[in-house]
Amino acid sequence: MTDTQGWHEIFEVAVPAVSPLDPDLILAHAPPERQHARLRLVPIMATITAVAIIAAVLTVVLPRPGSKSAPSADNARQDYAALVLRPGDRVDAWGSIYSPDGRSARFCDPDEGVATAPRESLRCYFSVPITGVDLHRLADRQVRGREIRGWAHVDGFWTGTGVRVRRQTAALPAAERPDPQLPTACTPPPAGWPQQSQVGPITYGPLEAYARAHPGTVIVPSVYFPGPDQKVVFALVAGDAEPARRILERAYHGSVCVVASRYTRAQADAAAAAFFGHISKLITGGQGSDVSRAGQLQVTVQAVLVTPELAHRAERQPVGLVHLDPWLSP
Amino acid sequence: MGEDDLEEFRAFVMARSASMIRSAWLMTGSEATAQDLVQSALLTTWQRWSTLRDQKAAEAYTRRVVVTTYVSWRRRRAFHERPTQTVPDLAADDLVGRAELRHDVAAALALLSPRQRAVIALRYLDQLTEAETAAALGCSIGTVKTQAARAIARLRASPALDLDPRRVPR
């Protein structure tokens, strides 16, 4: 592991998850015409009374509750075209409902709205129009002036421009943050993964030393905790994994999993750029270099829905590298 | 600026502000200050929005403003940092290990200069390249390398930050 990656992991864990800012709060402070005077913003924490528990942090990809398409898939070929939402498709999803005026409503991607800090407006951004929704039957219903927002599970169909509700249940999201699971490519030794209390503390030292001696070999380092007192260092390596495995298994007394990468770092970077390089009102989050359940590089793209264009973009990438995770899917 | 600009800006803020606040947390050690910093920078970004048409350009510009604003706040002493003995912005549901690490990272970072902290945040949390970090800081790549090396050396020497990986909770 390189020094940069080691420090990144420490800071990634240490820095708290936070909620995105409210764009309208920023826009409310913008002067009507461009001016040179420095503006003093009211510290926004003064208006925030709750601690955000789950944040839309792009560096952490979590499965959406109820997602039909778990982010950590196995790099199998995903049928992107089958994910494209077409008029008449049935939609079965939960999210928050937002109405600006008590009449019209939008269905909001839950990635944006789970337990975020209170804002000046109840409005959401990653959303689609919704009709036929009962604004009185929402879980955790909030009313501010004419605005209404609350949670619902919706069974309906896609009209081409929005969701038409057939059935609606007031339901709160059951957001869970699962522990990352050891990739399926990692099989334990016959006696099981060693206990740290028996083999001694497992550090990144040997992996760092290996990476230094073999530059460019270790594509992704990671660490997993398959059980109490168990820690497994994971290394996704370029080329033949056998030399790395031989050296690292000795150094780690078996508490290591070395997997040969199917993809290069450059391929993952190019795929990530194809999705995250531009402002999109459809893409809500993702991860440029996730590790899939199979233990391979994976670019996970969370989106409101999959359009034919988005599916086409995914099809142009190496097979199995891109995982589309739409909120609304057929 | 039109409605499309507004929608694009809103989408940009929703998509990227959390990441930028986390980066600013490493600089300031405080979530509240980090939010103020990023909010202030995003306001500047909005005023330049018509010239920043893609996410990369907008993000690079905003990060640059975050760093320069942070350094200028420090210069004006308007920003009061406390070399902390208490855990800053600790969420109630935090794991003990994570809270300890956060506390220790904040204490160790307090030993660094503002520019060194900015380099640490951009290089090691945001994983920008040396060139991108130099662009955000408005300095040369050589300066980034020097600042990063000095910062890391200080962090390694910091008694607050025991680098045993066992301390990094899952």
XYZ file of C-alpha atoms in Angstrom, chain B residues 32-124:
93
model
C -19.582 24.074 11.748
C -16.604 26.065 10.487
C -16.155 23.666 7.592
C -19.774 24.198 6.577
C -19.412 27.976 6.774
C -16.244 27.781 4.694
C -17.779 25.653 1.965
C -20.985 27.660 1.949
C -18.995 30.832 1.516
C -16.945 29.271 -1.296
C -20.040 27.968 -3.059
C -21.540 31.430 -3.030
C -18.457 32.667 -4.852
C -18.728 29.738 -7.234
C -22.338 30.618 -7.988
C -21.292 34.148 -8.902
C -18.883 32.633 -11.446
C -21.248 29.877 -12.515
C -21.717 31.060 -16.085
C -18.002 30.468 -16.718
C -17.857 27.089 -14.950
C -19.788 24.750 -17.131
C -18.737 21.342 -15.947
C -18.466 19.660 -12.594
C -14.708 19.294 -12.637
C -14.175 22.989 -13.336
C -16.739 24.010 -10.734
C -15.268 21.700 -8.124
C -11.691 22.761 -8.800
C -12.718 26.400 -8.538
C -14.667 25.847 -5.315
C -11.800 23.958 -3.713
C -9.462 26.784 -4.609
C -11.805 29.271 -2.959
C -12.156 27.035 0.119
C -8.386 26.912 0.570
C -7.760 30.606 0.004
C -10.654 31.577 2.247
C -9.454 29.222 4.965
C -5.924 30.628 4.847
C -7.219 34.204 4.839
C -9.534 33.506 7.775
C -6.549 32.208 9.679
C -4.533 35.298 8.777
C -7.281 37.621 9.935
C -7.603 35.638 13.161
C -11.294 35.493 12.490
C -11.040 31.773 12.725
C -10.512 30.518 16.238
C -9.147 27.044 16.290
C -8.873 25.156 19.514
C -6.121 22.555 19.755
C -8.718 20.248 21.064
C -8.866 18.276 24.229
C -12.446 17.340 23.529
C -13.861 15.491 20.594
C -15.127 17.974 18.003
C -18.531 17.453 16.422
C -18.959 14.009 17.816
C -22.107 12.314 16.644
C -23.961 10.427 19.313
C -23.871 7.172 17.420
C -20.159 7.178 16.817
C -18.186 4.120 17.647
C -15.702 4.657 20.407
C -12.781 3.764 18.180
C -13.855 6.195 15.518
C -14.359 8.964 18.063
C -10.911 8.405 19.514
C -9.348 8.439 16.088
C -11.200 11.634 15.195
C -10.024 13.263 18.376
C -6.433 12.217 17.772
C -6.437 13.257 14.134
C -7.802 16.683 15.105
C -5.145 17.071 17.781
C -2.361 16.029 15.418
C -3.564 18.322 12.636
C -3.558 21.261 15.033
C 0.243 21.092 14.912
C 0.311 21.851 11.185
C 0.305 25.178 9.395
C -2.848 26.121 7.453
C -1.200 25.356 4.128
C 0.059 22.016 5.356
C -3.434 21.124 6.541
C -4.848 22.107 3.189
C -2.292 19.907 1.419
C -3.176 17.012 3.719
C -6.902 17.441 3.069
C -6.558 17.705 -0.692
C -3.884 15.053 -1.221
C -4.834 12.464 1.353
